[in-house]
mmCIF file of C-alpha atoms in Angstrom:
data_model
loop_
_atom_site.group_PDB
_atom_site.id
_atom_site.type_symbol
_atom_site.label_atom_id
_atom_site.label_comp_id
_atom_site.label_asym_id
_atom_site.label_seq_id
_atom_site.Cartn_x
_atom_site.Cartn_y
_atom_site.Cartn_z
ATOM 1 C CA UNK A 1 -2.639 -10.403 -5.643
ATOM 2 C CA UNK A 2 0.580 -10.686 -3.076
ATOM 3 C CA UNK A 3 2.564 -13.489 -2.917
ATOM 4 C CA UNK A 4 5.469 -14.421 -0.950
ATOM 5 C CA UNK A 5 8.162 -16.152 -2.362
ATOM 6 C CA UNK A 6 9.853 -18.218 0.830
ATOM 7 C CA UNK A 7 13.199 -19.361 -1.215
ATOM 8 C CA UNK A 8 16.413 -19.435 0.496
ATOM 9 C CA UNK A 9 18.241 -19.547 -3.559
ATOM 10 C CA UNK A 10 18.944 -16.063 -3.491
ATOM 11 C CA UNK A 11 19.034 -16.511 -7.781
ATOM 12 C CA UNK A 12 15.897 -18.378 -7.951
ATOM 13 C CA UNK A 13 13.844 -15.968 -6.068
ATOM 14 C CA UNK A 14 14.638 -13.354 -8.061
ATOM 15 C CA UNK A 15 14.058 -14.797 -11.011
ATOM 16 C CA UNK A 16 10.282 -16.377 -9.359
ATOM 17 C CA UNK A 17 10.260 -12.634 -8.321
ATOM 18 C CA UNK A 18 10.876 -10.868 -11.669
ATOM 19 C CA UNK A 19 8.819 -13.112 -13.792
ATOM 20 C CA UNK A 20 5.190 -12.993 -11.160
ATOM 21 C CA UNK A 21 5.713 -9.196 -11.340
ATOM 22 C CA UNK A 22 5.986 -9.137 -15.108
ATOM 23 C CA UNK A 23 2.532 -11.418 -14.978
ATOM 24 C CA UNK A 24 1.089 -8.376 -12.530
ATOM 25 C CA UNK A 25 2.008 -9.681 -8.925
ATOM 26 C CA UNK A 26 2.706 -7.657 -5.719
ATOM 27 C CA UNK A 27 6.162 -10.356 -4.643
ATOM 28 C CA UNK A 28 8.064 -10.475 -1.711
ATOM 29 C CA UNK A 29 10.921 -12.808 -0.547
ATOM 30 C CA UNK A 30 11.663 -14.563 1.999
ATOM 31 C CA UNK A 31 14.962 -16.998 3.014
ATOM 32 C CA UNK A 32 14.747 -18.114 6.177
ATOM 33 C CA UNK A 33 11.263 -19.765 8.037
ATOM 34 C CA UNK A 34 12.339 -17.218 10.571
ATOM 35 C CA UNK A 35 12.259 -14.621 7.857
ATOM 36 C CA UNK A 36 8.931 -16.004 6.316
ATOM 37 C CA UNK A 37 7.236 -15.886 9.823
ATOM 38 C CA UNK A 38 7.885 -12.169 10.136
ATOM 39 C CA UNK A 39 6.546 -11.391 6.730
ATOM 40 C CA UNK A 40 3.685 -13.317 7.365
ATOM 41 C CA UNK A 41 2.447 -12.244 10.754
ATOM 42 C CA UNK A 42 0.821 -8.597 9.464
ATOM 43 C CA UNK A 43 -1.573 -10.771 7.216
ATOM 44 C CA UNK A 44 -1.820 -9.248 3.814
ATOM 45 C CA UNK A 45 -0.427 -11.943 1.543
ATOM 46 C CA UNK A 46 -2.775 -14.565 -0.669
ATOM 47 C CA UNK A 47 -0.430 -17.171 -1.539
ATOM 48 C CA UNK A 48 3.075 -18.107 -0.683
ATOM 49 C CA UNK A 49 4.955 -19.612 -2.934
ATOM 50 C CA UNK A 50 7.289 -21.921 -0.029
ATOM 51 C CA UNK A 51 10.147 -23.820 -0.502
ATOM 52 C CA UNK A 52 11.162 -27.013 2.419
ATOM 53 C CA UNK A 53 14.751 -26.824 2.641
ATOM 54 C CA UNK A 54 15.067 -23.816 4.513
ATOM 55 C CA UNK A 55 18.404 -22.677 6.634
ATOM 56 C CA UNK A 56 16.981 -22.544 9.798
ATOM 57 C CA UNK A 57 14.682 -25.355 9.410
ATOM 58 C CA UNK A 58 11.893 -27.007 7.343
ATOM 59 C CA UNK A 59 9.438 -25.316 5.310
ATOM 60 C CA UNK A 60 6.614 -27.890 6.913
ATOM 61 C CA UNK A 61 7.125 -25.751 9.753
ATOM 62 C CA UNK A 62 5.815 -22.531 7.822
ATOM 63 C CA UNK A 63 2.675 -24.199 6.387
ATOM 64 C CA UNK A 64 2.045 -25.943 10.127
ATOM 65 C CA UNK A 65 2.176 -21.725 11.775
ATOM 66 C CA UNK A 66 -0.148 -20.890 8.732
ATOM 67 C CA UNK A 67 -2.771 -23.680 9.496
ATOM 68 C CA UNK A 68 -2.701 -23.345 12.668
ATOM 69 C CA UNK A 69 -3.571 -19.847 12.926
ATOM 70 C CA UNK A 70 -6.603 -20.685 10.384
ATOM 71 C CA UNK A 71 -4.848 -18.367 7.806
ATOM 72 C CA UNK A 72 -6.673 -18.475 4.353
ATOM 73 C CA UNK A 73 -3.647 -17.757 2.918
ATOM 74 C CA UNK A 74 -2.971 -20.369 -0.212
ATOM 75 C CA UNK A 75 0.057 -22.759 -0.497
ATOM 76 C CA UNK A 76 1.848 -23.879 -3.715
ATOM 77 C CA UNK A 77 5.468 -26.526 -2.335
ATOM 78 C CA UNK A 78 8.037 -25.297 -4.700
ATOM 79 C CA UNK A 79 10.420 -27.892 -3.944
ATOM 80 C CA UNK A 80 13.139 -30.311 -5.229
ATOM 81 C CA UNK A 81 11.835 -33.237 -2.974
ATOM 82 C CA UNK A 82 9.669 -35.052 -5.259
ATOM 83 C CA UNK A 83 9.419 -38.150 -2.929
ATOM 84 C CA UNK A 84 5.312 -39.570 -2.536
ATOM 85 C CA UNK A 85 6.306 -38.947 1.487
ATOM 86 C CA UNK A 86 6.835 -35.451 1.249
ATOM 87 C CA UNK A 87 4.048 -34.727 -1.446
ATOM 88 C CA UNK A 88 1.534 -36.593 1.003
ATOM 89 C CA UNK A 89 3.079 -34.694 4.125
ATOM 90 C CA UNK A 90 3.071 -31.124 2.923
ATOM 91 C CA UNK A 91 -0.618 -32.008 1.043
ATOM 92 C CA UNK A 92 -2.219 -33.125 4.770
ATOM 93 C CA UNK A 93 -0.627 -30.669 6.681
ATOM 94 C CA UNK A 94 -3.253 -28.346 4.185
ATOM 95 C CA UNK A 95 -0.545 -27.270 1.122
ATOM 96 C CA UNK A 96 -2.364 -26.631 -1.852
ATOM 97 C CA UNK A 97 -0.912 -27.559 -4.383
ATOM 98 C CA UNK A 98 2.597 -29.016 -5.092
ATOM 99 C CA UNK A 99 5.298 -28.494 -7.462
ATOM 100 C CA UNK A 100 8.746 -29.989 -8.008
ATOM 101 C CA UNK A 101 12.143 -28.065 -9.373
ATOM 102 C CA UNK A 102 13.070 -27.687 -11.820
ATOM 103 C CA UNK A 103 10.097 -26.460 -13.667
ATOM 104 C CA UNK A 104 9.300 -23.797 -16.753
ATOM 105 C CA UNK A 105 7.943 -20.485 -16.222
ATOM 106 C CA UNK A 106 4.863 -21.719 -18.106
ATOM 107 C CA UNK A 107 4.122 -24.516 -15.656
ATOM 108 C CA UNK A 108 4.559 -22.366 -11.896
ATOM 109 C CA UNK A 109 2.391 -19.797 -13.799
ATOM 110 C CA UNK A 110 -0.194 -22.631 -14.241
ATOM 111 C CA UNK A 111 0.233 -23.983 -11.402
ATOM 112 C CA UNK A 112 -0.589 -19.838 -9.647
ATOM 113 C CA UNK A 113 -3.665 -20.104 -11.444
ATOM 114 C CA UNK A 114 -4.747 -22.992 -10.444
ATOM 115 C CA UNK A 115 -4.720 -22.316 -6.870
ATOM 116 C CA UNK A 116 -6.084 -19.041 -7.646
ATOM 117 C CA UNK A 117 -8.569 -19.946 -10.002
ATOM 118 C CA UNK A 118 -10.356 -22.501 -7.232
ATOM 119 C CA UNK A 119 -10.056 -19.702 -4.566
ATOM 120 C CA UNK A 120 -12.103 -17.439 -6.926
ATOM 121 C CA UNK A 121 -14.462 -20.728 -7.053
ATOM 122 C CA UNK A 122 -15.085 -20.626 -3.381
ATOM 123 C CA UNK A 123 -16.093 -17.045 -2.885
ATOM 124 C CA UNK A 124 -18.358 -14.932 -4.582
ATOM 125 C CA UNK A 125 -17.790 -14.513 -8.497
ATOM 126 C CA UNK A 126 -19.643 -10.736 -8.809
ATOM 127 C CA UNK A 127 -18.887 -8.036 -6.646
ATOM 128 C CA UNK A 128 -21.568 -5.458 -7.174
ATOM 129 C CA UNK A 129 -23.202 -1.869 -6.097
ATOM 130 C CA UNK A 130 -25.414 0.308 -7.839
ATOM 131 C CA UNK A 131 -24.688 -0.001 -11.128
ATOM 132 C CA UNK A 132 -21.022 -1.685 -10.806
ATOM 133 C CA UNK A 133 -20.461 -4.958 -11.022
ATOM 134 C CA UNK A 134 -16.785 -6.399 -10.611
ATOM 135 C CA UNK A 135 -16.304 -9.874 -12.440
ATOM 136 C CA UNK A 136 -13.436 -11.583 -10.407
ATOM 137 C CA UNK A 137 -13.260 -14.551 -12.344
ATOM 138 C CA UNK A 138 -12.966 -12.503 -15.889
ATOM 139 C CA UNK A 139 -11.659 -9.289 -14.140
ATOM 140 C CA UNK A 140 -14.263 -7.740 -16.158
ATOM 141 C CA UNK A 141 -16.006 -4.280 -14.744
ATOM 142 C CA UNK A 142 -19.442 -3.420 -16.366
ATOM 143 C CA UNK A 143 -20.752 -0.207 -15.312
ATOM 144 C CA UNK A 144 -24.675 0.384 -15.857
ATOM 145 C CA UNK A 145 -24.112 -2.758 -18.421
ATOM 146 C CA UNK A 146 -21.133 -1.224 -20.145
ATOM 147 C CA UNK A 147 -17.531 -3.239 -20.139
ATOM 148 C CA UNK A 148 -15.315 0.110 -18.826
ATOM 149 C CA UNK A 149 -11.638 -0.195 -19.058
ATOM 150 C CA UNK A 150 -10.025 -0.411 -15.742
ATOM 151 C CA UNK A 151 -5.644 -0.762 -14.603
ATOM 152 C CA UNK A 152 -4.707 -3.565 -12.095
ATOM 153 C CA UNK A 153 -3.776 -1.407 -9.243
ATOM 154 C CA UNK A 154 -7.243 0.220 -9.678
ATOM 155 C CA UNK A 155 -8.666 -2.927 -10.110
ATOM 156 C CA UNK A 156 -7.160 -4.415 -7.084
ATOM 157 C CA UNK A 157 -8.775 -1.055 -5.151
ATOM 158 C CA UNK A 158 -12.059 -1.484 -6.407
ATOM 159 C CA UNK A 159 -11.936 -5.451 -5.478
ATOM 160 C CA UNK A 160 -11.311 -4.438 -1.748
ATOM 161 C CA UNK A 161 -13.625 -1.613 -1.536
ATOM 162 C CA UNK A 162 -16.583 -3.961 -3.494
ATOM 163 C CA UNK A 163 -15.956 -6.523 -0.853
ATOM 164 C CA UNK A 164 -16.345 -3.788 2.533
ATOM 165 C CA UNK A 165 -18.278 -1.995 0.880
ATOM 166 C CA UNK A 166 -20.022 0.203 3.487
ATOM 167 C CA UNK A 167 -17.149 0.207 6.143
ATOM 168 C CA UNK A 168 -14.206 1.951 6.148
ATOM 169 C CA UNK A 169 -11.192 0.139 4.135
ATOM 170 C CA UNK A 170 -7.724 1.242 6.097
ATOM 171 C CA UNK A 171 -5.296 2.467 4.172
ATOM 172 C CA UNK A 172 -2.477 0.449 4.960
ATOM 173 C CA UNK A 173 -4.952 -2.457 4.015
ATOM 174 C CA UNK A 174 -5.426 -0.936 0.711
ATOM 175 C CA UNK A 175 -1.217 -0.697 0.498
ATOM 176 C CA UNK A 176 -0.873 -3.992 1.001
ATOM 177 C CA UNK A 177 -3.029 -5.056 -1.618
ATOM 178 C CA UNK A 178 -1.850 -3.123 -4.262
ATOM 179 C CA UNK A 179 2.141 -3.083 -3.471
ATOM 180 C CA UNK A 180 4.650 -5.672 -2.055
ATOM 181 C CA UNK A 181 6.536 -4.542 0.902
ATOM 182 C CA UNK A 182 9.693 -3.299 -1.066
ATOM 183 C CA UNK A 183 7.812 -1.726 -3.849
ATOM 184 C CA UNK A 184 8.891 2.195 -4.011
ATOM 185 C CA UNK A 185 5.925 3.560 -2.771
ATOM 186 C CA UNK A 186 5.394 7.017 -2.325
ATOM 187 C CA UNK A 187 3.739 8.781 0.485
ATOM 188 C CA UNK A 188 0.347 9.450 -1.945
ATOM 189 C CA UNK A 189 0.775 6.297 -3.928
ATOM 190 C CA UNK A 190 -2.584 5.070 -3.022
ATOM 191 C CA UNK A 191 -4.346 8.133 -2.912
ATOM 192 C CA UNK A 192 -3.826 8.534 -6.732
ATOM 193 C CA UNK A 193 -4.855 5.211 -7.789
ATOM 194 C CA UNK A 194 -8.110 5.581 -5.656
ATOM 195 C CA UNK A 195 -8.510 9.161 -7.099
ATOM 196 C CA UNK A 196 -8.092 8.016 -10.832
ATOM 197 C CA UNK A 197 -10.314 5.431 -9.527
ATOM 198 C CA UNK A 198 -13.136 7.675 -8.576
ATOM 199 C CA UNK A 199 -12.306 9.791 -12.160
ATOM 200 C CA UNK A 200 -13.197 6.499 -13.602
ATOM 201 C CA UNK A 201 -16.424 5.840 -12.415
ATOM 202 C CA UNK A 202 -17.606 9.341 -12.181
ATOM 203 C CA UNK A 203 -16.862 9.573 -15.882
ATOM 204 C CA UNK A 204 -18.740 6.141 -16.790
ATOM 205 C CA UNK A 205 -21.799 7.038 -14.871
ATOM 206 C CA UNK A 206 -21.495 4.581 -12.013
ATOM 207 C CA UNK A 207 -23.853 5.006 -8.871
ATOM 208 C CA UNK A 208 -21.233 4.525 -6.261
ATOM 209 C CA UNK A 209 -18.850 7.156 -4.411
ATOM 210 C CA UNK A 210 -15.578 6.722 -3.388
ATOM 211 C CA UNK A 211 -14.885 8.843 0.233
ATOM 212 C CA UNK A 212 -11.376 9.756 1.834
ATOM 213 C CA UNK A 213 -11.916 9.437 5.426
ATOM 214 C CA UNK A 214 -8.790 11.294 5.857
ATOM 215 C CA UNK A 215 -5.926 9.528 7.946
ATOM 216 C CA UNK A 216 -7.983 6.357 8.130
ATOM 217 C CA UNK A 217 -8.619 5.212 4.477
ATOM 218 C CA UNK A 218 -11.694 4.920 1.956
ATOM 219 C CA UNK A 219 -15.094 3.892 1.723
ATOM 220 C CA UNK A 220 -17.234 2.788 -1.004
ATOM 221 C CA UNK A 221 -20.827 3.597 -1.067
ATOM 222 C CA UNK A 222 -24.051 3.199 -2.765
ATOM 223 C CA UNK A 223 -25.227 6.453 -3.882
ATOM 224 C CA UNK A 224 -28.370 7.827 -2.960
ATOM 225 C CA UNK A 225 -31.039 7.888 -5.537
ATOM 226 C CA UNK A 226 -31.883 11.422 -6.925
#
């Protein structure tokens, strides 16, 4: 999962930052609604994390461009105004969920789940094909009814190819998912998650292939029966 972090506390991003990346997050920051605007337009993210007292204006403004557009990007208000207005405000203009500072670790980590855990709700729970099936609630991969061991990044890659499976996943798509903007990301970063990937299922006995369409990305197939 990505997240965007639109904090204009230079100290308190980085320590949002440090602590969603220790729990397994792709983060980026924002300060500025300007700044927020830019990192939202590619698409990409799944939640922003946004603050309302921004230096070039109000955070409202943010969540009004994302609704606007119809983005299905999630919403948690990480801010100090704790007021009923505000809370109602940011809530109807489609926010969803709200938090006030200061807060523990323990709580904007429940608070992530939370909103993730009722986006899972609203989309389909089992990704499958052949014998694969992806868990996203549990994160749980079963290959021909085996639990197989699986990292996040290739996790995160198998998620995205389950869902198109049968079209062509780009790889900057792909990138996105798996890496926040300033991640150090080498040129064949994602080729060697999707390649331990494919090592992966090949070695479990799954029925699916994994295909480089070279310069354009991946796609994930059903495999023929023998």
């Amino acid at each position: 999962m990505r997240i965007l972090i639109v904090e204009d506390n230079a100290r308190l991003a980085g320590l949002m930052a440090a602590l969603l990346t220790e729990h397994g997050y792709g983060v980026d920051t924002a300060e500025t609604v300007t700044a927020a605007r830019a990192a939202l337009s590619p698409g990409g993210y799944d939640l922003v994390l946004l603050d309302l007292s921004l230096p070039d204006g109000d955070g409202h403004a943010v969540l009004e461009t994302l609704r606007e557009g119809d983005s299905g990007v999630y919403v948690l208000v990480v801010t100090a105004r704790g007021d009923v207005d505000n809370r109602v405000r940011a809530l109807n203009a489609g926010a969803d969920d709200y938090i006030v500072k200061p807060f523990s670790d323990e709580e904007l980590v429940a608070h992530i789940h939370a909103v993730t855990r009722r986006s899972r709700q609203l989309r389909e729970a089992v990704l499958a094909a052949g014998n694969v099936r992806l868990d996203t609630a549990s994160l749980t991969l079963t290959i021909a009814d085996h639990i197989a061991p699986i990292t996040p990044r290739e996790l995160t890659v198998l998620s995205a190819l389950l869902e198109q499976q049968g079209k062509v996943m780009p790889r900057e798509k792909l990138e996105r998912a798996v890496y926040s903007v300033d991640s150090d990301v080498t040129g064949n970063a994602v080729e060697a998650v999707a390649s331990r990937l494919r090592r992966r299922l090949g070695a479990a006995g799954a029925t699916v292939d994994i295909t480089a369409m070279r310069g354009i990305g991946y796609i994930l197939t059903e495999r023929a029966p023998c």
